[in-house]
Coordinates of C-alpha atoms and ligand atoms in Angstrom, one line a residue:
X1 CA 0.0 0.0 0.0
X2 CA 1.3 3.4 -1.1
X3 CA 1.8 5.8 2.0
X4 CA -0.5 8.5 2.3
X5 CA 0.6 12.0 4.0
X6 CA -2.5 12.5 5.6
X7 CA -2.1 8.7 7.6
X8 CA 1.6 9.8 8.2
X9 CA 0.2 12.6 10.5
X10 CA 3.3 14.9 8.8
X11 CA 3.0 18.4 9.8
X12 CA 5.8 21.1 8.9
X13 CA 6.5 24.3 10.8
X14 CA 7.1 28.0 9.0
X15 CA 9.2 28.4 12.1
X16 CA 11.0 26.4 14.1
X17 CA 10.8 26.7 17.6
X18 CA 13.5 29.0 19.5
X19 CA 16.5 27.3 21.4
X20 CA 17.8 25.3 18.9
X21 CA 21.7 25.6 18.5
X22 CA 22.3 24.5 14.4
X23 CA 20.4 25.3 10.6
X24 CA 20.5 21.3 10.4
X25 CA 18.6 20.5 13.9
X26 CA 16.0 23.8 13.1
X27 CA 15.6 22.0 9.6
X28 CA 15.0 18.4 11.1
X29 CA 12.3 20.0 13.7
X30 CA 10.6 22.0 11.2
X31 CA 10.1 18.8 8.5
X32 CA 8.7 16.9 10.8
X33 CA 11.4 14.5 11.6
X34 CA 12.8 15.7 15.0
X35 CA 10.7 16.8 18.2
X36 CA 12.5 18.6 20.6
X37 CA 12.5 17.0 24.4
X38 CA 13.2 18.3 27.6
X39 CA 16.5 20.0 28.3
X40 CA 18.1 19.7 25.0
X41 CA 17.1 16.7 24.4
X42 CA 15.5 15.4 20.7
X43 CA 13.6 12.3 19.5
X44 CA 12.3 11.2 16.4
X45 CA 9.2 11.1 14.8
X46 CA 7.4 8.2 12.7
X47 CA 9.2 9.8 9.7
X48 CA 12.7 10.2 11.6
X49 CA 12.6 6.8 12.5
X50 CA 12.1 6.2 9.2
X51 CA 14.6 7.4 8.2
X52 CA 17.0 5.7 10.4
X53 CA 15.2 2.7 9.7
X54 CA 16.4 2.9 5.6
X55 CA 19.6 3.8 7.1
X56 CA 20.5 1.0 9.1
X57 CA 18.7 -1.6 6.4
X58 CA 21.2 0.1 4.4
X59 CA 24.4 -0.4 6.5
X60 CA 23.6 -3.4 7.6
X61 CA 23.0 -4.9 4.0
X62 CA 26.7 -2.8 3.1
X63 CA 28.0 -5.4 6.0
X64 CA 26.3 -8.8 5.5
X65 CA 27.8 -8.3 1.7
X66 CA 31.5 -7.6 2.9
X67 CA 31.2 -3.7 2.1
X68 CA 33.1 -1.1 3.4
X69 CA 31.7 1.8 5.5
X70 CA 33.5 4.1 2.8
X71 CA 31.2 2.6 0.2
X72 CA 27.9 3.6 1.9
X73 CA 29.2 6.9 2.7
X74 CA 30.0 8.0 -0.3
X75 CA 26.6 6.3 -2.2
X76 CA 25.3 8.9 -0.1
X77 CA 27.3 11.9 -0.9
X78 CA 29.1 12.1 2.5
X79 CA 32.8 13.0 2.2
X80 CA 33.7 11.9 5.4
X81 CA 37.4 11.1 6.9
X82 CA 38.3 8.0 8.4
X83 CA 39.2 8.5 12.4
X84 CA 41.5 6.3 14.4
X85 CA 39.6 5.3 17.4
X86 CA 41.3 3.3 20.3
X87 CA 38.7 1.2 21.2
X88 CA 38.4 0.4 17.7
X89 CA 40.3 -1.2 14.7
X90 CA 41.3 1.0 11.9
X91 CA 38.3 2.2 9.5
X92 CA 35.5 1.7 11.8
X93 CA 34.9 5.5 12.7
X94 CA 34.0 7.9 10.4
X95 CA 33.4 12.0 10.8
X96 CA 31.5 14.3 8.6
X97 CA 33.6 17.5 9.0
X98 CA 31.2 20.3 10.1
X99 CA 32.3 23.6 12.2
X100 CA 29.6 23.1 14.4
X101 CA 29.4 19.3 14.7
X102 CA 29.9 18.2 18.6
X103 CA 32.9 15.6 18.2
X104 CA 36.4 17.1 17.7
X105 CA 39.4 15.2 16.8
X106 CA 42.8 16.2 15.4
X107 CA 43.0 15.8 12.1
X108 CA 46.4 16.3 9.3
X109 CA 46.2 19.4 6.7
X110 CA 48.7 17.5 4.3
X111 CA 47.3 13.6 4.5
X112 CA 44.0 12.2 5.2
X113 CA 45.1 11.2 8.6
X114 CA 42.7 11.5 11.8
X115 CA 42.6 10.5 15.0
X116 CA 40.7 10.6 18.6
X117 CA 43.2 12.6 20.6
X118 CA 44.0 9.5 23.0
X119 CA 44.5 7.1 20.2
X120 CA 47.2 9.5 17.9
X121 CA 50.8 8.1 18.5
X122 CA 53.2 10.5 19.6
X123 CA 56.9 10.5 19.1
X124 CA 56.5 11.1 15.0
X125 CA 56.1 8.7 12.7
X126 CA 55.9 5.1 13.7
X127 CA 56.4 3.7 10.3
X128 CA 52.9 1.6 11.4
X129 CA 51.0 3.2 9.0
X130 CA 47.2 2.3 9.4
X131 CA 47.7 -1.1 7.7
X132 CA 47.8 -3.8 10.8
X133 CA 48.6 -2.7 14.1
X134 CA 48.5 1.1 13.0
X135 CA 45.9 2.0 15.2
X136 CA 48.1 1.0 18.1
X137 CA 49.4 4.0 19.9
X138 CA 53.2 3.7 18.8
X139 CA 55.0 2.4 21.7
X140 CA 58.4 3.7 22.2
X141 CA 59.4 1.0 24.3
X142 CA 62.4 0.3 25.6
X143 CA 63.8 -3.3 24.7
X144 CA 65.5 -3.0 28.0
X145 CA 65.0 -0.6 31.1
X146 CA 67.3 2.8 30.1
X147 CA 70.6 2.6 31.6
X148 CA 71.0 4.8 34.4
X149 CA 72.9 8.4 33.8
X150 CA 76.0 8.4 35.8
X151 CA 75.9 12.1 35.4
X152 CA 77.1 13.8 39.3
X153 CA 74.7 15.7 41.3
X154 CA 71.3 14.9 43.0
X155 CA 67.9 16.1 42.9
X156 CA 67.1 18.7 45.4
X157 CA 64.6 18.2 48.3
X158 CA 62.7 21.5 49.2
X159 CA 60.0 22.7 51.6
X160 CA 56.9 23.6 49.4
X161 CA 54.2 23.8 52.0
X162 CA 50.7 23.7 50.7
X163 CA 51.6 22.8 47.1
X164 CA 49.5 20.0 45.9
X165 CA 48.6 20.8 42.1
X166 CA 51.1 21.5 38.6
X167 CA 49.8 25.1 39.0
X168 CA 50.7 25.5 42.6
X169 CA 54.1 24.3 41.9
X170 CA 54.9 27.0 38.8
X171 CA 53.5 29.7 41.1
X172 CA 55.7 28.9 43.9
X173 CA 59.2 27.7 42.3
X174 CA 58.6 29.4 38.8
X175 CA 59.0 25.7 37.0
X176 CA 56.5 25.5 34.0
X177 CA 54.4 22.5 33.7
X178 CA 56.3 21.5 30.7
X179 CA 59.2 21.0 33.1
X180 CA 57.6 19.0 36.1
X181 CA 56.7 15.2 36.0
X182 CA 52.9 14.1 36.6
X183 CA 52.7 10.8 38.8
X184 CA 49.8 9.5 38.7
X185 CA 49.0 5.9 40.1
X186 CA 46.8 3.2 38.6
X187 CA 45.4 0.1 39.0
X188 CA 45.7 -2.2 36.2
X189 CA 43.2 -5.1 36.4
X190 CA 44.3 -8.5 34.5
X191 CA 43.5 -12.3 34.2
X192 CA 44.2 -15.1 32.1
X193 CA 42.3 -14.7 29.2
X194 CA 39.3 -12.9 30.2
X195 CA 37.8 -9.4 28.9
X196 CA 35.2 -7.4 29.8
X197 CA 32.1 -9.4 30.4
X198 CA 33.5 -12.5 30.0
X199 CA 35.5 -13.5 33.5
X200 CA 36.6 -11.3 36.9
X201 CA 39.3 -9.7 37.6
X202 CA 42.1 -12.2 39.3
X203 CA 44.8 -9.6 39.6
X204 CA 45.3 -5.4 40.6
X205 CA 48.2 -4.2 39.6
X206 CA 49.4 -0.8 41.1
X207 CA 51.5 1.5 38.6
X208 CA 52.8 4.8 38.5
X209 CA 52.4 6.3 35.0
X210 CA 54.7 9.4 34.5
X211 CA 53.6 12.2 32.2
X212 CA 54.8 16.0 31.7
X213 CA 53.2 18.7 33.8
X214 CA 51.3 19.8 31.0
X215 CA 50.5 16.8 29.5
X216 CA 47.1 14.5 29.6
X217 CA 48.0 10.7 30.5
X218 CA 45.7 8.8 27.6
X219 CA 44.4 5.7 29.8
X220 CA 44.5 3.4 26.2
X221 CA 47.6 3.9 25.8
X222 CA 48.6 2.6 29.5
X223 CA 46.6 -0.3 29.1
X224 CA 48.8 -1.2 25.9
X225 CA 51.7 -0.7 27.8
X226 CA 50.4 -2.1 30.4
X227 CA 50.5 -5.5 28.8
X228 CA 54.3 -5.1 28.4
X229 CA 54.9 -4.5 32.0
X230 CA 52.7 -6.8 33.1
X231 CA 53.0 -10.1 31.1
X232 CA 49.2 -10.8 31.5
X233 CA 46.8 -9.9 29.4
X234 CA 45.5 -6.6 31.1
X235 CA 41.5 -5.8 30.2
X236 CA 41.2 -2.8 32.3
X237 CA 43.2 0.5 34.0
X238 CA 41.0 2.7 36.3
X239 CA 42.7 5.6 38.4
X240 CA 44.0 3.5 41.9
X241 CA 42.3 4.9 45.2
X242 CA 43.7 6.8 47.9
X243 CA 44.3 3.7 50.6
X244 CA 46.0 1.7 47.5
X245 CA 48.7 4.6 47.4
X246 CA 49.2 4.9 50.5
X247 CA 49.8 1.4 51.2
X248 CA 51.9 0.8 48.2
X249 CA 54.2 4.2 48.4
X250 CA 53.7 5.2 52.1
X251 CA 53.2 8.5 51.0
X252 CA 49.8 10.7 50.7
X253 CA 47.8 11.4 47.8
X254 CA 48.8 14.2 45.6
X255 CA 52.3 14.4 46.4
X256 CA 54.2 11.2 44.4
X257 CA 57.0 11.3 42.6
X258 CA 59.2 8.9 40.6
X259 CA 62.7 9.5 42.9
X260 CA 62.7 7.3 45.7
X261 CA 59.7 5.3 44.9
X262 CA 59.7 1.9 45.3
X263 CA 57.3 -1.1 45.0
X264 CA 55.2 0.1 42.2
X265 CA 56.2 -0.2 38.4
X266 CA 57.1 3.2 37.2
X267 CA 55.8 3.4 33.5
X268 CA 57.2 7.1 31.7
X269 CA 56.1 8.8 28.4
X270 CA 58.8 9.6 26.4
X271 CA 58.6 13.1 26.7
X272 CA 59.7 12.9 30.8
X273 CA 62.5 11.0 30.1
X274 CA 63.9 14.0 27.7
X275 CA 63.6 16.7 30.5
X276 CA 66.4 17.9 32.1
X277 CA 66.4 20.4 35.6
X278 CA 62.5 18.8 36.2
X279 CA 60.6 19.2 39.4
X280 CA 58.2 16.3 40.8
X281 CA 56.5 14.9 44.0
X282 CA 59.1 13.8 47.1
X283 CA 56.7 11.5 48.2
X284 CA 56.3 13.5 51.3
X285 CA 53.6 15.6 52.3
X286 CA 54.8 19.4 51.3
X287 CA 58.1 18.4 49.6
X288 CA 58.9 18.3 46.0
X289 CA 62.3 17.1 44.2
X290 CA 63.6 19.8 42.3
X291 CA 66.9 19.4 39.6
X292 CA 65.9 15.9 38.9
X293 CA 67.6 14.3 35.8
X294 CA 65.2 11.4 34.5
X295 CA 67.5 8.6 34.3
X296 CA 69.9 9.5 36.9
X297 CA 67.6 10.6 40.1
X298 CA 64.9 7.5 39.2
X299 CA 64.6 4.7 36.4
X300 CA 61.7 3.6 35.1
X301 CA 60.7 0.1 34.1
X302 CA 59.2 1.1 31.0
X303 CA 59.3 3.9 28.5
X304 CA 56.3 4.3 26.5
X305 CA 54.3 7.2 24.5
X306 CA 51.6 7.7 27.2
X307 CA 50.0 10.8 26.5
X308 CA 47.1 12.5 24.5
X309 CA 48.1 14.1 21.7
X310 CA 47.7 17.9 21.1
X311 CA 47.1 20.4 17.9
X312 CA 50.4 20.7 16.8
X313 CA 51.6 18.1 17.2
X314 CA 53.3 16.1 14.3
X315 CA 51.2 13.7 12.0
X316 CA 51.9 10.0 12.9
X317 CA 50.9 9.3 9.4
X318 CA 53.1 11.2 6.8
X319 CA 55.4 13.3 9.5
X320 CA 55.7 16.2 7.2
X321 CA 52.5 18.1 8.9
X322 CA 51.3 19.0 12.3
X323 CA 47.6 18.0 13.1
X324 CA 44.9 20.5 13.8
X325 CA 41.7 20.0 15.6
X326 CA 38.5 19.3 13.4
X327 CA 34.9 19.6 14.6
X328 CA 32.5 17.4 12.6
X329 CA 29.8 14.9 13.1
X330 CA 31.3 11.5 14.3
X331 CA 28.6 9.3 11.8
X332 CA 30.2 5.8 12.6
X333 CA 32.0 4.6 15.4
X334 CA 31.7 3.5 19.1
X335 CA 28.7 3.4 21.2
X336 CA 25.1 2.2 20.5
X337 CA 23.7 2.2 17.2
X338 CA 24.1 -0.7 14.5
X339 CA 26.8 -2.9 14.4
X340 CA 26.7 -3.8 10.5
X341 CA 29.5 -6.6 9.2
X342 CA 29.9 -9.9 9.5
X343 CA 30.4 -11.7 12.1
X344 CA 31.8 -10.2 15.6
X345 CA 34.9 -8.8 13.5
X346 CA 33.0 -6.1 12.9
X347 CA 32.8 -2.9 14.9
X348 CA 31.4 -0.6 13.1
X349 CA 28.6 1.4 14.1
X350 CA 26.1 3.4 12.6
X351 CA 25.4 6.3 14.8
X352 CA 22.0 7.3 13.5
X353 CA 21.6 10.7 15.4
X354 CA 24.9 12.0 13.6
X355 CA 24.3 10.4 10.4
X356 CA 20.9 12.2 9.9
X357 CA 22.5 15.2 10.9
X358 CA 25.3 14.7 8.8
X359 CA 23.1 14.2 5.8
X360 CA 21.0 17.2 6.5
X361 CA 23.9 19.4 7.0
X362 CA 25.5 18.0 3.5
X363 CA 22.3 18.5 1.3
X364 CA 20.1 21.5 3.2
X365 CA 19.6 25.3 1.0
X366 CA 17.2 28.2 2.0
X367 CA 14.6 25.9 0.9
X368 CA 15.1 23.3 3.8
X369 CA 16.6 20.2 3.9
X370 CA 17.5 18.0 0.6
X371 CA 18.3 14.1 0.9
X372 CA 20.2 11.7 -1.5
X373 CA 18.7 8.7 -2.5
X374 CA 18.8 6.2 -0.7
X375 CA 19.5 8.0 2.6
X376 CA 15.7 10.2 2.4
X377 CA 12.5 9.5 4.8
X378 CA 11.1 8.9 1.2
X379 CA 12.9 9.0 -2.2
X380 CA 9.6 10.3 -3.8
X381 CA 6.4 12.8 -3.5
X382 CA 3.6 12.4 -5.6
X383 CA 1.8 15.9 -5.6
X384 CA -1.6 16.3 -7.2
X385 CA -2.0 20.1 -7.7
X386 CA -6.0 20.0 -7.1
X387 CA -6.5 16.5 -5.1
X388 CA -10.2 17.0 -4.8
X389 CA -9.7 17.0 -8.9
X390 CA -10.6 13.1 -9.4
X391 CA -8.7 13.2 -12.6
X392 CA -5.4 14.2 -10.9
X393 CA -6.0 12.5 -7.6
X394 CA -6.6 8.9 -10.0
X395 CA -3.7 9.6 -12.2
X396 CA -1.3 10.3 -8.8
X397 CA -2.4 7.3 -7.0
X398 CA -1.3 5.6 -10.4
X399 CA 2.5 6.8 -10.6
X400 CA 2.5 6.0 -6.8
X401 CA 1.4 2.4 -7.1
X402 CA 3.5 2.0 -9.9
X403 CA 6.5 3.2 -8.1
X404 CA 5.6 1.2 -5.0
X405 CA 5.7 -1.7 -7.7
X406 CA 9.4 -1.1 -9.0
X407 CA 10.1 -0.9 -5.3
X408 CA 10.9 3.1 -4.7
X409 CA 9.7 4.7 -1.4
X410 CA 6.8 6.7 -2.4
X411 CA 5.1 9.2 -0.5
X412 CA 1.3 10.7 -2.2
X413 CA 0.8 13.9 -0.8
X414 CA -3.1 13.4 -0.4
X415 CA -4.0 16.4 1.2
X416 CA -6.7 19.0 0.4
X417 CA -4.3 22.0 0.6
X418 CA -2.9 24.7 -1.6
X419 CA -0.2 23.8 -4.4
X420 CA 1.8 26.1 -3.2
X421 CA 1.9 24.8 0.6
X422 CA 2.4 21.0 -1.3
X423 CA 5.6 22.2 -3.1
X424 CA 6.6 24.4 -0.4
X425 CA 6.2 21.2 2.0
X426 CA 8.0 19.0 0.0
X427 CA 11.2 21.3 -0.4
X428 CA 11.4 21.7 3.1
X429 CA 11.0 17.9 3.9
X430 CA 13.5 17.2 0.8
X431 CA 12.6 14.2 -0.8
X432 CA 14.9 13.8 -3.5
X433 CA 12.2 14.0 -6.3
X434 CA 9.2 15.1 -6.8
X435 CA 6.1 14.3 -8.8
X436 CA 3.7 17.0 -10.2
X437 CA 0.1 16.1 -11.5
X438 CA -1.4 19.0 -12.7
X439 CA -4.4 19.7 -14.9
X440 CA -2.4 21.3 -17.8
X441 CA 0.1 18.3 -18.3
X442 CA -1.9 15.8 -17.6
X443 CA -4.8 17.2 -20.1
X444 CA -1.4 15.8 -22.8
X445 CA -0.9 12.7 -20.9
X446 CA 1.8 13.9 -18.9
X447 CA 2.9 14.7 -15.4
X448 CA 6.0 16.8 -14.2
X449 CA 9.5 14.8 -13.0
X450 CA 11.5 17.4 -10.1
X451 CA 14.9 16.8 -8.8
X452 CA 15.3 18.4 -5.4
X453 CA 19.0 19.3 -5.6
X454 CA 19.1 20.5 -9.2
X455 CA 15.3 21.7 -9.3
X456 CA 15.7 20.0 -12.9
X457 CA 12.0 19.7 -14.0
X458 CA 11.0 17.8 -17.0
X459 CA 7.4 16.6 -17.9
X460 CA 6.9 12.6 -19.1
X461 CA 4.3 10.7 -20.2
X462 CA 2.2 9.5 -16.9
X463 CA 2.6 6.0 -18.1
X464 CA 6.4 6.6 -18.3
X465 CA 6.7 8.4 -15.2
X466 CA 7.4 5.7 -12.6
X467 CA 10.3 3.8 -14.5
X468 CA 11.4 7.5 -15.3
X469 CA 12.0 8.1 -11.6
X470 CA 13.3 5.0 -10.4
X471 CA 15.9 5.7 -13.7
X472 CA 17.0 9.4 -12.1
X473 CA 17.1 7.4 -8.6
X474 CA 19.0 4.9 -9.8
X475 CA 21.7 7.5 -11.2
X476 CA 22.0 9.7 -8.4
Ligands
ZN1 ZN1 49.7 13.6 7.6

């Protein structure tokens, strides 16, 4: 049965309501395919979910055949970049670059590399690539533990009273962040063989993970270096708690540091190992280490690239660039939403919400919104100019039918309204073509083909009109 707008319960809005932050969103409320909620909040209509219905058919089909999230993406007209993710292997996130989209990553002017800040490798290139294991944050490790510096000198111990944070510490001793060493203790979880949801933890493991001052500690990239200190398969870090540090190190919270600690693995990023004159915890409640020389004044078990990487930073991929941030729309990747692909090999996720968006935002004018093929609530309207015209009304339930038949979404605008609201209706919803029935064509046997995008009009015989339109939907 053809779908009828007036059993759809469609209604459009001349304005959308106030409060809403982006074109796109305004767009979606005012077709009829987003209500807002409470406190920011949206949900879809019947024809959203529609939408997101064709969408995940779509993506899920693109999976079951082998297909490659690329493929879908571009069928519908998305130029989107490919994101390394940690949680996920390479080519299973996708972002649709947008000013104002919500997810930011750091992305390379020069190649087409991107990456979710904690997953970039750091260091330069790793020579990884994204082939394999390139999605692995490039450890720097040390085959061995460094060899200690036999440089003279010590570290300086000196009264700090009340210093607990990085800032504190530059105020009172004038030592940048950039030049102090972050201790910060975790608890890495491990078994034989068991993940998330599949066993108990059998083992905590206590570690001290070193970063710069200035620096964000990237909790994926401990857990992969965790594996190397540990032996065992680790499945989890989480940030220890107080009582664990102060069994393991004696001292109180907030006040570590790598020189003099002992009984806890000391894991360091790279970066501290290349500071000289660096200031750090003394393990003693208002005492810090100042002049320390990593590698003389402590060792640690393990160097590795720990942190998050930053704008500026250099691209892991081609090494010739530095990375900028870039906002977009993150359409696939981790979190709910379809898992399309065979088998549990696959991780890639639809992530309908941003998709839509992503689609609106790609295709929308002053009209309102315009979908592609294939990614649209419908792919067609059927619009008899006078419906209460028997005439037109029998000849548009004919192209509908006959489109239902070769298998388009149709949509036959039923309604007992003005032309001009019809048309103006279907612009704003944006279904990718239109069909006009009106009294002068069809008087010749004919009824007007519309292309949203182009607004390419051409009239065809009303017997034609239905393989005319799947032929125009077929080619884009
Ligand atoms: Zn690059």
């Amino acid at each position: 049965m053809v779908t009828r707008w007036t059993e759809l319960g469609l209604t459009t809005l001349r304005e959308a309501p106030s409060g809403i932050a982006t074109e796109r969103r305004r767009l979606l409320v005012r077709a009829g395919l987003m209500d807002p909620g409470p406190s920011g909040t949206y949900r879809w209509t019947p024809l959203g979910q529609r939408l997101v219905g064709r969408l995940e058919k779509r993506l899920a089909w693109a999976g079951l055949e082998g297909g490659h999230p690329r493929e879908v993406l571009t069928a519908l007209g998305l130029d989107c970049r490919a994101v390394a993710v940690a949680s996920l292997p390479d080519d299973s996130a996708w972002l649709y670059p947008c000013p104002d989209g919500p997810d930011e990553v750091l992305a390379c002017p020069a190649c087409r590399y991107a990456g979710e800040a904690p997953a970039v490798p750091c260091g330069g290139p790793t020579g990884a690539g994204r082939g394999g294991s390139g999605s692995r944050p490039g450890n720097l490790r040390a085959a061995t533990a460094p060899a200690p510096r036999s440089a003279g000198g010590a570290a300086v111990r000196r009264h700090t009273p009340g210093v607990r944070t990085i800032a504190d510490l530059e105020r009172f001793s004038g030592v940048p962040g950039g030049r102090q060493i972050k201790t910060l203790f975790y608890a890495i979880e491990s078994g034989p063989l068991v993940g998330p949801g599949t066993g108990t933890a059998t083992d905590r493991t206590l570690v001290a993970a070193l970063v710069r001052g200035d620096r964000t500690l990237s909790e994926v990239k401990l857990l992969r270096a965790a594996e190397d200190l540990a032996g065992a398969v680790p499945f989890r870090v989480a940030p220890a708690d107080r009582e664990e540090v102060l069994r393991a190190t004696g001292a109180p919270f907030g006040s570590a540091g790598p020189v003099g600690l002992r009984g806890v693995p000391v894991v360091a990023d790279a970066e501290v190992m290349a500071l000289s004159a660096a200031a750090c915890g003394a393990n003693e409640e208002d005492y810090h280490f100042f002049e320390v020389e990593p590698g003389r004044d402590f060792v640690p078990h393990l160097v590795s690239d720990l942190r998050e990487a930053v704008p500026g930073d250099p691209c892991p991929e081609c090494g010739t660039a530095t990375l900028d941030p870039l906002r977009g729309l993150l359409v696939i990747g981790d979190g709910p939403g379809v898992k399309a692909g065979p088998g549990d090999l696959s991780w890639w996720r639809l992530r309908p919400g941003p998709l839509v968006e992503a689609l609106a935002e790609a295709g929308r004018d002053e009209a309102g919104l315009a979908w592609p093929p294939g990614g649209s609530p419908f792919d067609v309207v059927v619009i008899p100019v006078d419906t209460r015209d028997p005439a037109q009304a029998a000849a548009a339930a004919r192209v509908a039918a006959d489109l239902e038949a070769l298998g388009v979404d149709v949509l036959l605008d039923d309604r007992d309204a003005r032309p001009g609201v019809k048309f103006t209706d279907a612009d704003l919803v944006g279904f990718p073509v239109r069909v006009t029935v009106g009294p002068r064509r069809l008087a010749e046997g004919q009824v007007e083909v519309t292309r949203r995008r182009t607004r390419e009009t051409r009239a065809v015989p009303l017997t034609e009109a239905a393989r005319e339109v799947a032929l125009l939907l077929g080619g884009g």
